[in-house]
Tab-separated table of C-alpha atoms in Angstrom:
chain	number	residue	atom	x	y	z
A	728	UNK	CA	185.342	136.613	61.742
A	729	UNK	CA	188.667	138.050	60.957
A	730	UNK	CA	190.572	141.011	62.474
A	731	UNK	CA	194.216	142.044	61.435
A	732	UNK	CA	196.862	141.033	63.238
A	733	UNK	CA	198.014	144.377	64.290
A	734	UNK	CA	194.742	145.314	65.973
A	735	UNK	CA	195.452	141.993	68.280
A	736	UNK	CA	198.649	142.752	69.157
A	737	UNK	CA	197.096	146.252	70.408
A	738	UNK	CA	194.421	145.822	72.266
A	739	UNK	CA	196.181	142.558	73.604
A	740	UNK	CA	199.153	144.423	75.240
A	741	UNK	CA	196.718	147.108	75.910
A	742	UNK	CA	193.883	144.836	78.101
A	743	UNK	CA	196.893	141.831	79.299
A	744	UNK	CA	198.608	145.737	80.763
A	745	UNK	CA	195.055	146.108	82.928
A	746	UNK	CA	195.082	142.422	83.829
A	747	UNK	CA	197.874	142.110	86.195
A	748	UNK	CA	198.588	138.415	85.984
A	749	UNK	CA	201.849	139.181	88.365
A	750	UNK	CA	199.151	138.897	90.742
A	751	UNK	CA	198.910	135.452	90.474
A	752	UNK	CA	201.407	132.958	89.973
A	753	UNK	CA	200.401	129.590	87.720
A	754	UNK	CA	202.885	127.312	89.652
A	755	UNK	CA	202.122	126.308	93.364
A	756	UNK	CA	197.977	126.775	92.826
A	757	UNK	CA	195.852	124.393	93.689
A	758	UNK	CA	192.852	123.433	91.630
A	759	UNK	CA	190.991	125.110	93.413
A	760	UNK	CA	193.087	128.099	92.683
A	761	UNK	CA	193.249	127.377	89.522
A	762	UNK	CA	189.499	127.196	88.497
A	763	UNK	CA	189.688	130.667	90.434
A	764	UNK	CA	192.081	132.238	88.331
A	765	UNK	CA	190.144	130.790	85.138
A	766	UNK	CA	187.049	132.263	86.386
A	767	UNK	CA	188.675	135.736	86.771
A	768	UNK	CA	190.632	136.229	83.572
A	769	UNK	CA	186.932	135.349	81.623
A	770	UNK	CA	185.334	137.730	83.784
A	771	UNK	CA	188.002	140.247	82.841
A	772	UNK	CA	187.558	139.199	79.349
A	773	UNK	CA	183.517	139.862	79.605
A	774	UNK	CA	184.189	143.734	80.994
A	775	UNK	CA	187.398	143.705	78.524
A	776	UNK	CA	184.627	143.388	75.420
A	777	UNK	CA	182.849	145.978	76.149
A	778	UNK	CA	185.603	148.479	76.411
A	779	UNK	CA	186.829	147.101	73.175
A	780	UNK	CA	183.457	147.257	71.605
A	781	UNK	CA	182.920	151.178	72.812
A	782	UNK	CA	186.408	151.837	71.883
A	783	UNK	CA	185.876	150.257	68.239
A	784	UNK	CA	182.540	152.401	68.279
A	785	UNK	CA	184.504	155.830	68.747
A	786	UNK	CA	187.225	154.699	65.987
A	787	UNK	CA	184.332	154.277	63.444
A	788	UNK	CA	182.257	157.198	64.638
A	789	UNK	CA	185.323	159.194	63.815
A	790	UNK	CA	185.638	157.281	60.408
A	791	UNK	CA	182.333	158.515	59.336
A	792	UNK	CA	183.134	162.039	60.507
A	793	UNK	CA	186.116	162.102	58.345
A	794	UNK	CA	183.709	161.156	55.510
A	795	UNK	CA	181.096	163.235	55.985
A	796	UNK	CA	183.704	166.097	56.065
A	797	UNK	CA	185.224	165.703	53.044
A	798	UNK	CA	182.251	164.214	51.129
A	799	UNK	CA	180.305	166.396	49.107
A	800	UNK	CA	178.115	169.237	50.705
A	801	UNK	CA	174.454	167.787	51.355
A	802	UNK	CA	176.159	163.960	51.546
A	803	UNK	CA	175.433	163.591	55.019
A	804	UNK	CA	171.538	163.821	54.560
A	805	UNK	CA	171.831	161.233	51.972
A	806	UNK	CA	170.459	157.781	52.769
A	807	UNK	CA	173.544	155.892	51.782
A	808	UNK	CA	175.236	158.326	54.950
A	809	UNK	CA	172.399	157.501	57.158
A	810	UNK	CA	172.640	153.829	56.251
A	811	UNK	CA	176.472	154.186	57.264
A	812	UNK	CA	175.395	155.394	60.736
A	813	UNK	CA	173.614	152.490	61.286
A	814	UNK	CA	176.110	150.174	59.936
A	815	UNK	CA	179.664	150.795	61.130
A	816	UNK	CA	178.642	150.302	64.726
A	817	UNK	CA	177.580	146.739	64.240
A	818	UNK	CA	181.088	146.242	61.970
A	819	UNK	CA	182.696	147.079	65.459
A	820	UNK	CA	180.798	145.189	67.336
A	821	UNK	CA	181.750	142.098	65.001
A	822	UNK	CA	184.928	143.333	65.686
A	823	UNK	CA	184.614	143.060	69.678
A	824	UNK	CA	183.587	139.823	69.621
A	825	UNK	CA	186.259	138.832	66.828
A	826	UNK	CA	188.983	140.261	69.433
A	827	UNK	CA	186.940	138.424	72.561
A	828	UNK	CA	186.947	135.290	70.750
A	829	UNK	CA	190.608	135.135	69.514
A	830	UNK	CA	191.804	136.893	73.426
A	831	UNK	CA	190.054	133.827	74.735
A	832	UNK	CA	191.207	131.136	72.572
A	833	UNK	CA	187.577	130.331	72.600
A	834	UNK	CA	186.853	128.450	69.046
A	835	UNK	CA	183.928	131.001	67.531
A	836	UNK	CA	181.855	127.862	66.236
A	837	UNK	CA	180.906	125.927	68.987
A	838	UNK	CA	180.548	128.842	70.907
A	839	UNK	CA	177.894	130.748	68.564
A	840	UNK	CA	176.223	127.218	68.606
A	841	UNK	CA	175.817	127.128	72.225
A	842	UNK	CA	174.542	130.847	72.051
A	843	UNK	CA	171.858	129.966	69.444
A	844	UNK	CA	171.098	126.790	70.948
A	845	UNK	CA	167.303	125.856	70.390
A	846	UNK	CA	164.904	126.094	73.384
A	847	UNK	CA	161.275	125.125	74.090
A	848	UNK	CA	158.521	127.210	71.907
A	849	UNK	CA	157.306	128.871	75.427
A	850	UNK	CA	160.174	131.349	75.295
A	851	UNK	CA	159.577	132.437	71.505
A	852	UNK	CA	155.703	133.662	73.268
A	853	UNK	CA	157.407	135.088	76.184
A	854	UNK	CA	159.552	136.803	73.573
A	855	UNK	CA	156.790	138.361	71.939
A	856	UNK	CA	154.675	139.160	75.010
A	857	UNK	CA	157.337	140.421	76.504
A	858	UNK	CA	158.475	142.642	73.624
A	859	UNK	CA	154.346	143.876	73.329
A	860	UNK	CA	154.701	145.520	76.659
A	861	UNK	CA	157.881	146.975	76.066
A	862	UNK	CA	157.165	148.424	72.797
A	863	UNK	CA	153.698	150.578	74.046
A	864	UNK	CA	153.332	150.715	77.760
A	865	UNK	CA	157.564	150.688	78.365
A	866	UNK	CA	157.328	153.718	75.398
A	867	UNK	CA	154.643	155.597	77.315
A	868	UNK	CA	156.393	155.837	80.304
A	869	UNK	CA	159.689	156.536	77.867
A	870	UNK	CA	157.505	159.536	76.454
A	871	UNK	CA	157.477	161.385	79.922
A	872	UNK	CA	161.044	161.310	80.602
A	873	UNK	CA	161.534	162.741	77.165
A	874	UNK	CA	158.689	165.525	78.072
A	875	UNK	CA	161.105	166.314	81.243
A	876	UNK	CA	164.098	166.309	78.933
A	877	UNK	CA	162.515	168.485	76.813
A	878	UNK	CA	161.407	170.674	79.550
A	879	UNK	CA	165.444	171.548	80.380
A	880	UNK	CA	165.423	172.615	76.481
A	881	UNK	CA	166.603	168.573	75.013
A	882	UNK	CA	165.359	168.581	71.209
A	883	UNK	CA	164.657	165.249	69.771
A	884	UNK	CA	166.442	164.245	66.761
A	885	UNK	CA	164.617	163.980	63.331
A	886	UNK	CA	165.897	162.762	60.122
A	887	UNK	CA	167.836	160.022	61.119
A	888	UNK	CA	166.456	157.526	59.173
A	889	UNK	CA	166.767	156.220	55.619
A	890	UNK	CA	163.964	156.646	53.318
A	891	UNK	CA	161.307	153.937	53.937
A	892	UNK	CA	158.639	154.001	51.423
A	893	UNK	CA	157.979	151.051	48.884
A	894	UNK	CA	160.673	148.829	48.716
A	895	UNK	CA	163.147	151.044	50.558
A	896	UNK	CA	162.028	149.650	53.446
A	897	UNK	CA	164.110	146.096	52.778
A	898	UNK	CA	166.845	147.217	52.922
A	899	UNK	CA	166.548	149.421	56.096
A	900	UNK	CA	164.629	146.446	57.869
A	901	UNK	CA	167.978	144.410	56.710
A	902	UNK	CA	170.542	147.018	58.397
A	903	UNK	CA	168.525	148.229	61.241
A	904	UNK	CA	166.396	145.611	62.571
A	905	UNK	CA	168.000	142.140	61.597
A	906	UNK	CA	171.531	142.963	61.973
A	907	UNK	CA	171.508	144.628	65.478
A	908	UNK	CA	169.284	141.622	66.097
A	909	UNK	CA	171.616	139.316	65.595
A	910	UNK	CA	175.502	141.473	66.037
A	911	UNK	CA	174.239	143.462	69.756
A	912	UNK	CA	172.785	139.969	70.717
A	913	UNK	CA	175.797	137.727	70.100
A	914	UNK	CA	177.801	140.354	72.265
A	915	UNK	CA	175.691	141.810	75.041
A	916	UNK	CA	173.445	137.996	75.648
A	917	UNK	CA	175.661	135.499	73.868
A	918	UNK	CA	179.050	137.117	75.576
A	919	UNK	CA	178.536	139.065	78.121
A	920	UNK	CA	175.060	138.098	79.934
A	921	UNK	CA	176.314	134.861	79.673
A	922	UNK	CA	179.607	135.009	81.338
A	923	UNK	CA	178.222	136.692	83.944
A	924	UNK	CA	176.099	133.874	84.555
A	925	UNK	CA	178.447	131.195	84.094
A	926	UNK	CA	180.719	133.175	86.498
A	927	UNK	CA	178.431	132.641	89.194
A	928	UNK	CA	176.831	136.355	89.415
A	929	UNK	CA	173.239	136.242	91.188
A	930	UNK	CA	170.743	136.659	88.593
A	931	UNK	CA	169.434	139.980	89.484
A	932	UNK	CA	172.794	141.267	89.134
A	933	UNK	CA	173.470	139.400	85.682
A	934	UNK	CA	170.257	141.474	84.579
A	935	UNK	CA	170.952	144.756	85.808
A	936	UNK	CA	174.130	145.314	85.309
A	937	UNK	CA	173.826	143.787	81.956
A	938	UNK	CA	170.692	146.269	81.201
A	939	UNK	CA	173.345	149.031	82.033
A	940	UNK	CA	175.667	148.644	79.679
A	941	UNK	CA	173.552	147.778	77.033
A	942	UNK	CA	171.353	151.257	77.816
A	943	UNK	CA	174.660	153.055	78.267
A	944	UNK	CA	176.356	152.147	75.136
A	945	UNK	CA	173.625	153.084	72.752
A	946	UNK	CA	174.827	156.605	73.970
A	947	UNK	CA	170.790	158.275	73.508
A	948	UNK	CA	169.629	160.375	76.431
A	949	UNK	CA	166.013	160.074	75.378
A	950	UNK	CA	166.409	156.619	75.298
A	951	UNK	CA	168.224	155.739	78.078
A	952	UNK	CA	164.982	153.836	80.111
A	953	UNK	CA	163.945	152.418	77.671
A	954	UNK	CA	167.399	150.834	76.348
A	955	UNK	CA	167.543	149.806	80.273
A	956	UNK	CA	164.834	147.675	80.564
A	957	UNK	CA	165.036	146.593	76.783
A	958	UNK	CA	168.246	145.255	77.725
A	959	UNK	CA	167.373	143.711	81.578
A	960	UNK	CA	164.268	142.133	79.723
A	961	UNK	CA	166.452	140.823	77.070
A	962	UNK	CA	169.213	139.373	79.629
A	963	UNK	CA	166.874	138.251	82.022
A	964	UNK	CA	164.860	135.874	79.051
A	965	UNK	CA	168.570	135.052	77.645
A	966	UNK	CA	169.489	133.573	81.369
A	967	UNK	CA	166.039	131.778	81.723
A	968	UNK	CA	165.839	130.267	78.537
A	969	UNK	CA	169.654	129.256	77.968
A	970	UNK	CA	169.622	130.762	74.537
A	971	UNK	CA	169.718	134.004	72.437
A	972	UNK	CA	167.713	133.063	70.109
A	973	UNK	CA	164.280	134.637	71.877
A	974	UNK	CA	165.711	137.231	72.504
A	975	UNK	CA	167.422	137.974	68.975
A	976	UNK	CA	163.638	137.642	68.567
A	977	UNK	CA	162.256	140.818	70.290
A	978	UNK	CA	165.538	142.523	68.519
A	979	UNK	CA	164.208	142.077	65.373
A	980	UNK	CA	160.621	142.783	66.360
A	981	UNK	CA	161.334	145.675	68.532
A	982	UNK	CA	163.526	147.565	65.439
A	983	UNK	CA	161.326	146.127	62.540
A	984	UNK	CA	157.712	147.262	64.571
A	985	UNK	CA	159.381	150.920	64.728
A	986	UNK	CA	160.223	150.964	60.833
A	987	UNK	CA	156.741	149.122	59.704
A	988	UNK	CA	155.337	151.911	61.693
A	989	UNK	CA	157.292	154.891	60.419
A	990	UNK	CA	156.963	154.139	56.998
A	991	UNK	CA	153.415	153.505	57.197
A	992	UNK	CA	152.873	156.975	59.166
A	993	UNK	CA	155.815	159.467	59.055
A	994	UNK	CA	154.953	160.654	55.748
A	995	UNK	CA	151.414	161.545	57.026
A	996	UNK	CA	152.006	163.037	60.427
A	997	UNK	CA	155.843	163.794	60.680
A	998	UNK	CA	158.326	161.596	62.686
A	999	UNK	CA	156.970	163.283	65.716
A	1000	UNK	CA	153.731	161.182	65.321
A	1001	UNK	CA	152.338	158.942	68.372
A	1002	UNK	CA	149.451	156.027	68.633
A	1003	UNK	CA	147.438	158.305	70.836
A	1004	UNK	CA	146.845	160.943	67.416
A	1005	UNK	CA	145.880	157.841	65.821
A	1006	UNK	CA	143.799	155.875	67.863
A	1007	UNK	CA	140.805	156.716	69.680
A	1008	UNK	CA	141.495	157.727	73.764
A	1009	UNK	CA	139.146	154.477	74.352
A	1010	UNK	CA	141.685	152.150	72.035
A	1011	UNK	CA	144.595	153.446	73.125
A	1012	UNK	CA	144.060	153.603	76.801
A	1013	UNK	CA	143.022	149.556	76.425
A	1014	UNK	CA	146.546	148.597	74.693
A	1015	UNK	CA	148.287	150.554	77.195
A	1016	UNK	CA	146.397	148.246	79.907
A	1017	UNK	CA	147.206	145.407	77.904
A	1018	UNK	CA	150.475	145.977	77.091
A	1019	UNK	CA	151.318	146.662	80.536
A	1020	UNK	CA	149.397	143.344	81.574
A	1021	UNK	CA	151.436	141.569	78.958
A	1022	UNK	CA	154.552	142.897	80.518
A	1023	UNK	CA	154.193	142.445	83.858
A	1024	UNK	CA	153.002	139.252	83.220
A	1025	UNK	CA	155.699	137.602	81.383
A	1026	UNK	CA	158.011	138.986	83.877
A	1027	UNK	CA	156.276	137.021	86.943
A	1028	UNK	CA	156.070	134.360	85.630
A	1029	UNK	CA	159.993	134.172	84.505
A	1030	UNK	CA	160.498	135.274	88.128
A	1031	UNK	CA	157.951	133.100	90.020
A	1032	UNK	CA	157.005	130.222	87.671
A	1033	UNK	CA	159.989	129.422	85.556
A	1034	UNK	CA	162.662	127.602	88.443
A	1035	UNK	CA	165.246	127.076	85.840
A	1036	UNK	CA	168.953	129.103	85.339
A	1037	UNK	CA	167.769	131.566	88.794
A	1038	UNK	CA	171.241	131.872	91.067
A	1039	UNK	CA	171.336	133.804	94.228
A	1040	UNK	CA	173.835	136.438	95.103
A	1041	UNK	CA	175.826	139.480	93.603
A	1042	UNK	CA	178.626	140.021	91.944
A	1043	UNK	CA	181.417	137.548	91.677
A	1044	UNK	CA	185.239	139.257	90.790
A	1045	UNK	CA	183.324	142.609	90.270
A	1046	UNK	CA	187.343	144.289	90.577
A	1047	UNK	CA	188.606	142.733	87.268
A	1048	UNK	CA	185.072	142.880	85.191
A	1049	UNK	CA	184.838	146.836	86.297
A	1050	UNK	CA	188.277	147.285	85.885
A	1051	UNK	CA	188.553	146.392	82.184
A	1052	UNK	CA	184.717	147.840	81.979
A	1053	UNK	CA	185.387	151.072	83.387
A	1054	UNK	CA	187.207	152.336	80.032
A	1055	UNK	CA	183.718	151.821	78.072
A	1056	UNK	CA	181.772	152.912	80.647
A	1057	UNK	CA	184.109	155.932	81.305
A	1058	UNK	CA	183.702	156.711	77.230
A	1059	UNK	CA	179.743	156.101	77.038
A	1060	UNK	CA	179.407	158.531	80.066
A	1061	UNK	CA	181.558	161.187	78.747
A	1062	UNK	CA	179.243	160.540	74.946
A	1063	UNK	CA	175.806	160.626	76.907
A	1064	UNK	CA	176.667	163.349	78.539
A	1065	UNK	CA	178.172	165.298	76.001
A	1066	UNK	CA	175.079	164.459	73.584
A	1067	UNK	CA	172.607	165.812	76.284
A	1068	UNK	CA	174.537	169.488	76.216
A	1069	UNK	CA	174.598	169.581	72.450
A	1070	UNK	CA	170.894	169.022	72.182
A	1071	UNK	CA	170.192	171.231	75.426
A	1072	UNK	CA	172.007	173.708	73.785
A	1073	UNK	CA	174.651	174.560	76.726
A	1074	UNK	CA	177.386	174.062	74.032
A	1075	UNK	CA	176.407	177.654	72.806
């Protein structure tokens, strides 16, 4: 993963001006102090990544506005400008972790290797259990904070993705499921989730916090609880099992499950289309149970059950992780809110 040497030199004066090290003098600490000061300049690093990684996100978004505007006329409803969309923001988050990794002297192969590191086959079927109850009874209870979006005059978007019929659906299964999978996992579970961890943060707080900012950066109104507790589910099975690999799991599943499906029913019944217009009340009221079973389930017995990687308390050096956070989180509030008065129509 390679980045230019200008755009280190930028965002390292940029993020080293946040981090006051004048704070802190190297000589006269003891090693106590020492492991202290290590502990904070990571932490700093973990809410530094994110800010980078929104930042990087508005840089491309702008990219692809400057092409769509001088591209020809009916470009942007072109697949190749939807697949775009979808691509650019996991260049910058490659990018993120590129800058993380190089700001951290951390060498990038060991440290992906400890990310992916195998675990026991239980947390592959927690993975999918877990990721059934998200996907239908989390979505249900999505669907009626979209109805009360709707109600304030929100329109859901249509036409956002690529054609998927016949063997078009490859290559969208390729950008939008296994990539995300694998880029939004290395940074938000293999990076972030797991600093927070390692930097002694109580487990709840490694979850919820970490479900934040991976509901807040997707930047979707509509989807903003169901990003949340995608991402706390996510977290919370990264932190139990000691790996990203389950959870790059229920990435993949989560995205690919929503293509599979669209292909297979958008061109009958619109994008609009939902399991209850397909299945009888009967069928769907029993995978609703079931899913909701399956989720609740998996997540008592990680709570309850599973002893391993659980640490009590809060937030450890909170000031420097918010501090180089709050730029990203400053940006994604500004976007979410912005998006919900362009679709409410406020705008005029």
């Amino acid at each position: 993963m390679k980045i230019s040497k200008k755009a280190k030199f930028l965002f390292g004066i940029f993020f080293d001006f946040l981090y006051n090290e004048r704070m802190e003098e190297k000589n006269g600490l003891s090693p106590q102090g020492e492991r202290e000061k290590t502990e904070k300049k990571r932490i700093f690093e973990t809410g530094a990544v994110f800010s980078v990684a929104e930042l990087l996100l508005v840089a491309v978004s702008v990219i692809l506005s400057v092409v769509l505007k001088f591209a020809s006329e009916g470009f942007a409803k072109t697949d190749g400008a939807k697949y775009l969309s979808f691509l650019l923001p996991q260049i910058s988050l490659l990018a993120a972790a590129s800058i993380y990794y190089y700001r951290t002297k951390q060498p990038v192969k060991p440290q992906l290797k400890s990310a992916f590191r195998c675990c026991t086959w239980q947390y592959f079927l927690i993975a999918v259990l877990l990721e059934f109850g998200l996907l239908f009874s989390l979505s249900e209870l999505n669907g009626y904070f979209q109805l009360a979006l709707e109600k304030i005059g929100y329109e859901i978007p249509v036409g956002t993705l690529p054609a998927l019929d016949g063997w078009n659906l490859l290559p969208a299964i390729l950008v939008i499921a296994v990539l995300p999978a694998v880029f939004e996992e290395i940074l938000f579970r293999g990076i972030v989730t797991r600093n927070m961890q390692e930097g002694g943060w109580g487990t709840v707080a490694v979850v919820f916090v970490s479900g934040a900012l991976f509901s807040i950066y997707h930047g979707n109104p509509s989807q903003t609880i169901y990003q949340f507790f995608c991402g706390a589910c996510f977290a919370f099975l990264a932190v139990k099992s000691g790996s990203i690999l389950p959870t790059v799991l229920m990435h993949f599943i989560n995205n690919a499950l929503i293509l599979i499906l669209s292909s297979a029913f958008n061109p009958v019944y619109g994008e609009n289309w939902s399991l209850m217009q397909l299945m009888p009340l009967g069928g769907y009221i029993a995978l609703l149970v079931l899913s909701a079973l399956s989720l609740i389930g998996t997540l008592v017995y990680l709570a309850l059950f599973d002893k391993g990687n659980v640490v009590r308390g809060g937030i450890r050096h909170g000031k420097p992780f918010f501090t180089a956070a709050s730029i990203g989180i400053a940006i994604c509030a500004i976007q979410w809110i912005a998006v919900l008065a362009e679709r409410c129509g406020w705008l005029g």
